[in-house]
Amino acid sequence: MTDKRRVKTAQELAPRNAPVQGRSKMRSKQIIDVTGELLERVGLDDLNTILIAKEVGISVGSLYHYFPNKHAILYAMGSRWLETVEAALDEIDRWPVETLPMETLVERMLALKLKTYQQQKAILTLVQAMFSVPELRELDEQHDELEITRMAAVFKRMGINRHLKERQRLGRLYLEVTHSVMLVVVNQKGERAKRTLADLNMIICNLLKQYSEVGD
């Protein structure tokens, strides 16, 4: 996406008025939360501002005071989810990565990642929207770049002493595999979810072990 297109997209999806007062922030959060609940019930295609406003208990005109359209609400929702993803990566940075056994580290990383998916309502629909809706595609790109870059640094701390581009390639592979499986696990329960996570843990550990055992 070009810089001009990024600026245009940001302008189109920016809130009408940035919430600065506590009451306005609460209303903005309520709109985003309600939109997430509606996404789970009606899906992306049937979601509209009339339905959102009715569920929130305000007029469509009042809704437009906060967000110009439904894509702006979804953009705000996606941005908020990316903040939780970044916070999780920040937490990993604070771990003693260099000294943790690989199986323990991977298990903890996957558990933390799953938590970010479970906390976001309608995560599958949101992710699909971020990929398919042009106005939201920037969020998908930001998500990929964030995780690939940060995981490449984590891999180095783990002892994978490969060239940066190779670690970034490994980061993309880690992203694609874990991302797709997490979107499945969030809809599983009990023993089935545990087994899926155990299989994912084994896949990631085996992959990373091959690289940690090979020098530059």
PDB file of C-alpha atoms in Angstrom:
ATOM      1  CA  MET A   1       0.000   0.000   0.000  1.00  0.00           C
ATOM      2  CA  THR A   2       1.387   3.409  -0.990  1.00  0.00           C
ATOM      3  CA  ASP A   3       1.858   6.200   1.543  1.00  0.00           C
ATOM      4  CA  LYS A   4      -0.873   8.259  -0.149  1.00  0.00           C
ATOM      5  CA  ARG A   5      -3.296   5.365   0.010  1.00  0.00           C
ATOM      6  CA  ARG A   6      -2.445   4.802   3.697  1.00  0.00           C
ATOM      7  CA  VAL A   7      -3.209   8.440   4.492  1.00  0.00           C
ATOM      8  CA  LYS A   8      -6.486   8.293   2.555  1.00  0.00           C
ATOM      9  CA  THR A   9      -7.544   5.094   4.296  1.00  0.00           C
ATOM     10  CA  ALA A  10      -6.691   6.503   7.708  1.00  0.00           C
ATOM     11  CA  GLN A  11      -8.760   9.626   6.949  1.00  0.00           C
ATOM     12  CA  GLU A  12     -11.751   7.617   5.744  1.00  0.00           C
ATOM     13  CA  LEU A  13     -11.741   5.317   8.769  1.00  0.00           C
ATOM     14  CA  ALA A  14     -10.760   7.775  11.474  1.00  0.00           C
ATOM     15  CA  PRO A  15     -13.364   8.421  14.188  1.00  0.00           C
ATOM     16  CA  ARG A  16     -15.448  11.553  13.573  1.00  0.00           C
ATOM     17  CA  ASN A  17     -14.297  12.937  16.888  1.00  0.00           C
ATOM     18  CA  ALA A  18     -11.454  11.416  18.846  1.00  0.00           C
ATOM     19  CA  PRO A  19     -12.916  10.450  22.250  1.00  0.00           C
ATOM     20  CA  VAL A  20     -11.111  12.447  24.925  1.00  0.00           C
ATOM     21  CA  GLN A  21     -13.608  12.484  27.772  1.00  0.00           C
ATOM     22  CA  GLY A  22     -14.280   9.402  29.846  1.00  0.00           C
ATOM     23  CA  ARG A  23     -17.911   9.174  28.749  1.00  0.00           C
ATOM     24  CA  SER A  24     -17.012   9.414  25.065  1.00  0.00           C
ATOM     25  CA  LYS A  25     -14.318   6.761  25.447  1.00  0.00           C
ATOM     26  CA  MET A  26     -16.792   4.452  27.140  1.00  0.00           C
ATOM     27  CA  ARG A  27     -19.321   4.957  24.340  1.00  0.00           C
ATOM     28  CA  SER A  28     -16.691   4.327  21.691  1.00  0.00           C
ATOM     29  CA  LYS A  29     -15.638   1.133  23.470  1.00  0.00           C
ATOM     30  CA  GLN A  30     -19.273   0.070  23.781  1.00  0.00           C
ATOM     31  CA  ILE A  31     -19.802   0.503  20.034  1.00  0.00           C
ATOM     32  CA  ILE A  32     -16.748  -1.627  19.274  1.00  0.00           C
ATOM     33  CA  ASP A  33     -17.764  -4.306  21.794  1.00  0.00           C
ATOM     34  CA  VAL A  34     -21.325  -4.477  20.480  1.00  0.00           C
ATOM     35  CA  THR A  35     -20.039  -4.725  16.915  1.00  0.00           C
ATOM     36  CA  GLY A  36     -17.940  -7.718  17.950  1.00  0.00           C
ATOM     37  CA  GLU A  37     -20.999  -9.411  19.457  1.00  0.00           C
ATOM     38  CA  LEU A  38     -23.043  -8.716  16.323  1.00  0.00           C
ATOM     39  CA  LEU A  39     -20.287 -10.095  14.113  1.00  0.00           C
ATOM     40  CA  GLU A  40     -20.592 -13.389  15.953  1.00  0.00           C
ATOM     41  CA  ARG A  41     -24.383 -13.447  15.499  1.00  0.00           C
ATOM     42  CA  VAL A  42     -25.030 -12.040  12.018  1.00  0.00           C
ATOM     43  CA  GLY A  43     -21.676 -12.132  10.222  1.00  0.00           C
ATOM     44  CA  LEU A  44     -19.910  -9.457   8.195  1.00  0.00           C
ATOM     45  CA  ASP A  45     -22.306  -9.214   5.236  1.00  0.00           C
ATOM     46  CA  ASP A  46     -25.399  -8.525   7.365  1.00  0.00           C
ATOM     47  CA  LEU A  47     -23.643  -6.142   9.706  1.00  0.00           C
ATOM     48  CA  ASN A  48     -24.604  -2.491   9.225  1.00  0.00           C
ATOM     49  CA  THR A  49     -24.647   0.761  11.151  1.00  0.00           C
ATOM     50  CA  ILE A  50     -28.433   0.679  11.636  1.00  0.00           C
ATOM     51  CA  LEU A  51     -28.166  -2.677  13.398  1.00  0.00           C
ATOM     52  CA  ILE A  52     -25.178  -1.541  15.458  1.00  0.00           C
ATOM     53  CA  ALA A  53     -26.879   1.679  16.561  1.00  0.00           C
ATOM     54  CA  LYS A  54     -30.048  -0.198  17.546  1.00  0.00           C
ATOM     55  CA  GLU A  55     -28.066  -2.721  19.596  1.00  0.00           C
ATOM     56  CA  VAL A  56     -26.104   0.041  21.342  1.00  0.00           C
ATOM     57  CA  GLY A  57     -29.309   1.955  22.023  1.00  0.00           C
ATOM     58  CA  ILE A  58     -28.465   5.160  20.147  1.00  0.00           C
ATOM     59  CA  SER A  59     -29.537   6.770  16.877  1.00  0.00           C
ATOM     60  CA  VAL A  60     -27.612   6.220  13.673  1.00  0.00           C
ATOM     61  CA  GLY A  61     -26.795   9.929  13.739  1.00  0.00           C
ATOM     62  CA  SER A  62     -25.235   9.544  17.170  1.00  0.00           C
ATOM     63  CA  LEU A  63     -23.277   6.531  15.963  1.00  0.00           C
ATOM     64  CA  TYR A  64     -21.864   8.593  13.088  1.00  0.00           C
ATOM     65  CA  HIS A  65     -20.667  11.092  15.683  1.00  0.00           C
ATOM     66  CA  TYR A  66     -18.154   8.412  16.699  1.00  0.00           C
ATOM     67  CA  PHE A  67     -17.531   6.422  13.493  1.00  0.00           C
ATOM     68  CA  PRO A  68     -18.277   7.375   9.859  1.00  0.00           C
ATOM     69  CA  ASN A  69     -19.158   3.824   8.721  1.00  0.00           C
ATOM     70  CA  LYS A  70     -19.040   0.163   9.755  1.00  0.00           C
ATOM     71  CA  HIS A  71     -15.565  -0.323   8.310  1.00  0.00           C
ATOM     72  CA  ALA A  72     -14.295   2.409  10.620  1.00  0.00           C
ATOM     73  CA  ILE A  73     -15.651   0.441  13.579  1.00  0.00           C
ATOM     74  CA  LEU A  74     -14.052  -2.759  12.302  1.00  0.00           C
ATOM     75  CA  TYR A  75     -10.792  -0.877  11.772  1.00  0.00           C
ATOM     76  CA  ALA A  76     -10.887   0.314  15.383  1.00  0.00           C
ATOM     77  CA  MET A  77     -11.662  -3.238  16.511  1.00  0.00           C
ATOM     78  CA  GLY A  78      -8.773  -4.647  14.488  1.00  0.00           C
ATOM     79  CA  SER A  79      -6.408  -1.978  15.794  1.00  0.00           C
ATOM     80  CA  ARG A  80      -7.381  -2.811  19.354  1.00  0.00           C
ATOM     81  CA  TRP A  81      -6.714  -6.502  18.707  1.00  0.00           C
ATOM     82  CA  LEU A  82      -3.287  -5.669  17.276  1.00  0.00           C
ATOM     83  CA  GLU A  83      -2.529  -3.843  20.516  1.00  0.00           C
ATOM     84  CA  THR A  84      -3.184  -7.056  22.464  1.00  0.00           C
ATOM     85  CA  VAL A  85      -0.965  -8.995  20.032  1.00  0.00           C
ATOM     86  CA  GLU A  86       1.829  -6.474  20.530  1.00  0.00           C
ATOM     87  CA  ALA A  87       1.358  -6.582  24.314  1.00  0.00           C
ATOM     88  CA  ALA A  88       1.741 -10.373  24.201  1.00  0.00           C
ATOM     89  CA  LEU A  89       4.960 -10.038  22.203  1.00  0.00           C
ATOM     90  CA  ASP A  90       6.194  -7.462  24.723  1.00  0.00           C
ATOM     91  CA  GLU A  91       5.544  -9.999  27.472  1.00  0.00           C
ATOM     92  CA  ILE A  92       7.613 -12.623  25.671  1.00  0.00           C
ATOM     93  CA  ASP A  93      10.455 -10.106  25.444  1.00  0.00           C
ATOM     94  CA  ARG A  94      10.505 -10.001  29.240  1.00  0.00           C
ATOM     95  CA  TRP A  95      10.867 -13.772  29.564  1.00  0.00           C
ATOM     96  CA  PRO A  96      14.285 -15.448  30.086  1.00  0.00           C
ATOM     97  CA  VAL A  97      14.074 -16.853  26.566  1.00  0.00           C
ATOM     98  CA  GLU A  98      17.745 -17.819  26.479  1.00  0.00           C
ATOM     99  CA  THR A  99      17.461 -20.193  29.439  1.00  0.00           C
ATOM    100  CA  LEU A 100      13.999 -21.722  29.049  1.00  0.00           C
ATOM    101  CA  PRO A 101      13.775 -25.256  27.596  1.00  0.00           C
ATOM    102  CA  MET A 102      12.397 -25.048  24.073  1.00  0.00           C
ATOM    103  CA  GLU A 103       9.322 -27.170  24.843  1.00  0.00           C
ATOM    104  CA  THR A 104       8.459 -24.957  27.808  1.00  0.00           C
ATOM    105  CA  LEU A 105       9.044 -21.748  25.864  1.00  0.00           C
ATOM    106  CA  VAL A 106       6.963 -22.817  22.873  1.00  0.00           C
ATOM    107  CA  GLU A 107       4.151 -24.038  25.124  1.00  0.00           C
ATOM    108  CA  ARG A 108       4.077 -20.701  26.937  1.00  0.00           C
ATOM    109  CA  MET A 109       4.198 -18.699  23.689  1.00  0.00           C
ATOM    110  CA  LEU A 110       1.335 -20.671  22.191  1.00  0.00           C
ATOM    111  CA  ALA A 111      -0.769 -20.386  25.355  1.00  0.00           C
ATOM    112  CA  LEU A 112      -0.239 -16.616  25.409  1.00  0.00           C
ATOM    113  CA  LYS A 113      -1.046 -16.325  21.721  1.00  0.00           C
ATOM    114  CA  LEU A 114      -4.224 -18.344  22.107  1.00  0.00           C
ATOM    115  CA  LYS A 115      -5.315 -15.986  24.877  1.00  0.00           C
ATOM    116  CA  THR A 116      -5.187 -13.015  22.475  1.00  0.00           C
ATOM    117  CA  TYR A 117      -7.444 -14.901  20.054  1.00  0.00           C
ATOM    118  CA  GLN A 118      -9.893 -16.005  22.739  1.00  0.00           C
ATOM    119  CA  GLN A 119     -10.273 -12.484  24.101  1.00  0.00           C
ATOM    120  CA  GLN A 120     -11.321 -11.030  20.745  1.00  0.00           C
ATOM    121  CA  LYS A 121     -14.978 -11.578  19.863  1.00  0.00           C
ATOM    122  CA  ALA A 122     -15.641 -12.896  16.349  1.00  0.00           C
ATOM    123  CA  ILE A 123     -11.905 -13.249  15.792  1.00  0.00           C
ATOM    124  CA  LEU A 124     -12.303 -15.449  12.704  1.00  0.00           C
ATOM    125  CA  THR A 125     -14.684 -13.006  11.012  1.00  0.00           C
ATOM    126  CA  LEU A 126     -12.497 -10.063  11.976  1.00  0.00           C
ATOM    127  CA  VAL A 127      -9.373 -11.708  10.559  1.00  0.00           C
ATOM    128  CA  GLN A 128     -11.204 -12.597   7.364  1.00  0.00           C
ATOM    129  CA  ALA A 129     -12.375  -8.992   7.056  1.00  0.00           C
ATOM    130  CA  MET A 130      -8.862  -7.681   7.608  1.00  0.00           C
ATOM    131  CA  PHE A 131      -7.696  -9.837   4.715  1.00  0.00           C
ATOM    132  CA  SER A 132     -10.588  -9.389   2.275  1.00  0.00           C
ATOM    133  CA  VAL A 133     -11.893  -5.852   2.834  1.00  0.00           C
ATOM    134  CA  PRO A 134      -9.631  -3.312   1.058  1.00  0.00           C
ATOM    135  CA  GLU A 135     -10.211  -0.679   3.738  1.00  0.00           C
ATOM    136  CA  LEU A 136      -8.919  -3.065   6.400  1.00  0.00           C
ATOM    137  CA  ARG A 137      -6.076  -4.737   4.497  1.00  0.00           C
ATOM    138  CA  GLU A 138      -3.546  -2.398   6.079  1.00  0.00           C
ATOM    139  CA  LEU A 139      -4.272  -4.033   9.451  1.00  0.00           C
ATOM    140  CA  ASP A 140      -3.520  -7.473   8.034  1.00  0.00           C
ATOM    141  CA  GLU A 141      -0.177  -6.207   6.738  1.00  0.00           C
ATOM    142  CA  GLN A 142       0.626  -4.572  10.082  1.00  0.00           C
ATOM    143  CA  HIS A 143      -0.175  -7.789  11.915  1.00  0.00           C
ATOM    144  CA  ASP A 144       2.104  -9.872   9.711  1.00  0.00           C
ATOM    145  CA  GLU A 145       4.983  -7.398   9.853  1.00  0.00           C
ATOM    146  CA  LEU A 146       4.690  -7.057  13.638  1.00  0.00           C
ATOM    147  CA  GLU A 147       4.771 -10.760  14.387  1.00  0.00           C
ATOM    148  CA  ILE A 148       7.408 -11.683  11.813  1.00  0.00           C
ATOM    149  CA  THR A 149       9.790  -8.963  12.998  1.00  0.00           C
ATOM    150  CA  ARG A 150       9.349  -9.668  16.682  1.00  0.00           C
ATOM    151  CA  MET A 151       9.538 -13.456  16.351  1.00  0.00           C
ATOM    152  CA  ALA A 152      12.721 -13.168  14.284  1.00  0.00           C
ATOM    153  CA  ALA A 153      14.282 -11.437  17.297  1.00  0.00           C
ATOM    154  CA  VAL A 154      12.937 -14.113  19.662  1.00  0.00           C
ATOM    155  CA  PHE A 155      14.444 -16.855  17.493  1.00  0.00           C
ATOM    156  CA  LYS A 156      17.848 -15.203  17.747  1.00  0.00           C
ATOM    157  CA  ARG A 157      17.572 -15.166  21.537  1.00  0.00           C
ATOM    158  CA  MET A 158      16.696 -18.858  21.360  1.00  0.00           C
ATOM    159  CA  GLY A 159      20.023 -19.553  19.701  1.00  0.00           C
ATOM    160  CA  ILE A 160      18.931 -19.682  16.071  1.00  0.00           C
ATOM    161  CA  ASN A 161      21.966 -17.875  14.715  1.00  0.00           C
ATOM    162  CA  ARG A 162      20.885 -17.484  11.142  1.00  0.00           C
ATOM    163  CA  HIS A 163      20.857 -14.473   8.829  1.00  0.00           C
ATOM    164  CA  LEU A 164      18.085 -11.971   9.592  1.00  0.00           C
ATOM    165  CA  LYS A 165      16.245 -12.721   6.349  1.00  0.00           C
ATOM    166  CA  GLU A 166      16.289 -16.416   7.163  1.00  0.00           C
ATOM    167  CA  ARG A 167      14.908 -15.770  10.632  1.00  0.00           C
ATOM    168  CA  GLN A 168      12.224 -13.553   9.110  1.00  0.00           C
ATOM    169  CA  ARG A 169      11.326 -16.336   6.695  1.00  0.00           C
ATOM    170  CA  LEU A 170      11.065 -18.652   9.684  1.00  0.00           C
ATOM    171  CA  GLY A 171       8.975 -15.993  11.422  1.00  0.00           C
ATOM    172  CA  ARG A 172       6.517 -15.933   8.544  1.00  0.00           C
ATOM    173  CA  LEU A 173       6.251 -19.719   8.627  1.00  0.00           C
ATOM    174  CA  TYR A 174       5.643 -19.595  12.388  1.00  0.00           C
ATOM    175  CA  LEU A 175       3.005 -16.914  11.831  1.00  0.00           C
ATOM    176  CA  GLU A 176       1.123 -18.754   9.095  1.00  0.00           C
ATOM    177  CA  VAL A 177       1.064 -22.081  10.926  1.00  0.00           C
ATOM    178  CA  THR A 178       0.151 -20.774  14.386  1.00  0.00           C
ATOM    179  CA  HIS A 179      -2.316 -18.193  13.055  1.00  0.00           C
ATOM    180  CA  SER A 180      -4.318 -20.734  11.073  1.00  0.00           C
ATOM    181  CA  VAL A 181      -4.369 -23.277  13.909  1.00  0.00           C
ATOM    182  CA  MET A 182      -5.353 -20.684  16.524  1.00  0.00           C
ATOM    183  CA  LEU A 183      -8.395 -19.764  14.446  1.00  0.00           C
ATOM    184  CA  VAL A 184      -9.428 -23.412  14.706  1.00  0.00           C
ATOM    185  CA  VAL A 185      -8.620 -23.908  18.390  1.00  0.00           C
ATOM    186  CA  VAL A 186     -10.754 -20.951  19.522  1.00  0.00           C
ATOM    187  CA  ASN A 187     -13.810 -22.909  18.380  1.00  0.00           C
ATOM    188  CA  GLN A 188     -12.741 -26.144  20.065  1.00  0.00           C
ATOM    189  CA  LYS A 189     -13.299 -27.165  23.659  1.00  0.00           C
ATOM    190  CA  GLY A 190     -11.854 -29.454  26.292  1.00  0.00           C
ATOM    191  CA  GLU A 191      -9.732 -32.387  25.260  1.00  0.00           C
ATOM    192  CA  ARG A 192      -9.987 -31.628  21.553  1.00  0.00           C
ATOM    193  CA  ALA A 193      -8.471 -28.180  22.028  1.00  0.00           C
ATOM    194  CA  LYS A 194      -5.699 -29.605  24.233  1.00  0.00           C
ATOM    195  CA  ARG A 195      -4.771 -32.201  21.620  1.00  0.00           C
ATOM    196  CA  THR A 196      -4.692 -29.630  18.826  1.00  0.00           C
ATOM    197  CA  LEU A 197      -2.410 -27.378  20.885  1.00  0.00           C
ATOM    198  CA  ALA A 198      -0.178 -30.337  21.751  1.00  0.00           C
ATOM    199  CA  ASP A 199       0.166 -31.190  18.063  1.00  0.00           C
ATOM    200  CA  LEU A 200       0.952 -27.556  17.239  1.00  0.00           C
ATOM    201  CA  ASN A 201       3.551 -27.472  20.007  1.00  0.00           C
ATOM    202  CA  MET A 202       5.217 -30.562  18.554  1.00  0.00           C
ATOM    203  CA  ILE A 203       5.246 -29.118  15.034  1.00  0.00           C
ATOM    204  CA  ILE A 204       6.780 -25.794  16.125  1.00  0.00           C
ATOM    205  CA  CYS A 205       9.339 -27.436  18.435  1.00  0.00           C
ATOM    206  CA  ASN A 206      10.509 -29.837  15.730  1.00  0.00           C
ATOM    207  CA  LEU A 207      10.793 -26.997  13.253  1.00  0.00           C
ATOM    208  CA  LEU A 208      12.771 -24.724  15.555  1.00  0.00           C
ATOM    209  CA  LYS A 209      15.045 -27.516  16.774  1.00  0.00           C
ATOM    210  CA  GLN A 210      16.264 -28.101  13.234  1.00  0.00           C
ATOM    211  CA  TYR A 211      17.325 -24.480  12.962  1.00  0.00           C
ATOM    212  CA  SER A 212      18.768 -24.159  16.446  1.00  0.00           C
ATOM    213  CA  GLU A 213      21.015 -27.156  15.768  1.00  0.00           C
ATOM    214  CA  VAL A 214      22.414 -25.626  12.575  1.00  0.00           C
ATOM    215  CA  GLY A 215      24.960 -22.857  12.675  1.00  0.00           C
ATOM    216  CA  ASP A 216      25.337 -19.904  10.352  1.00  0.00           C
TER     217      ASP A 216
END
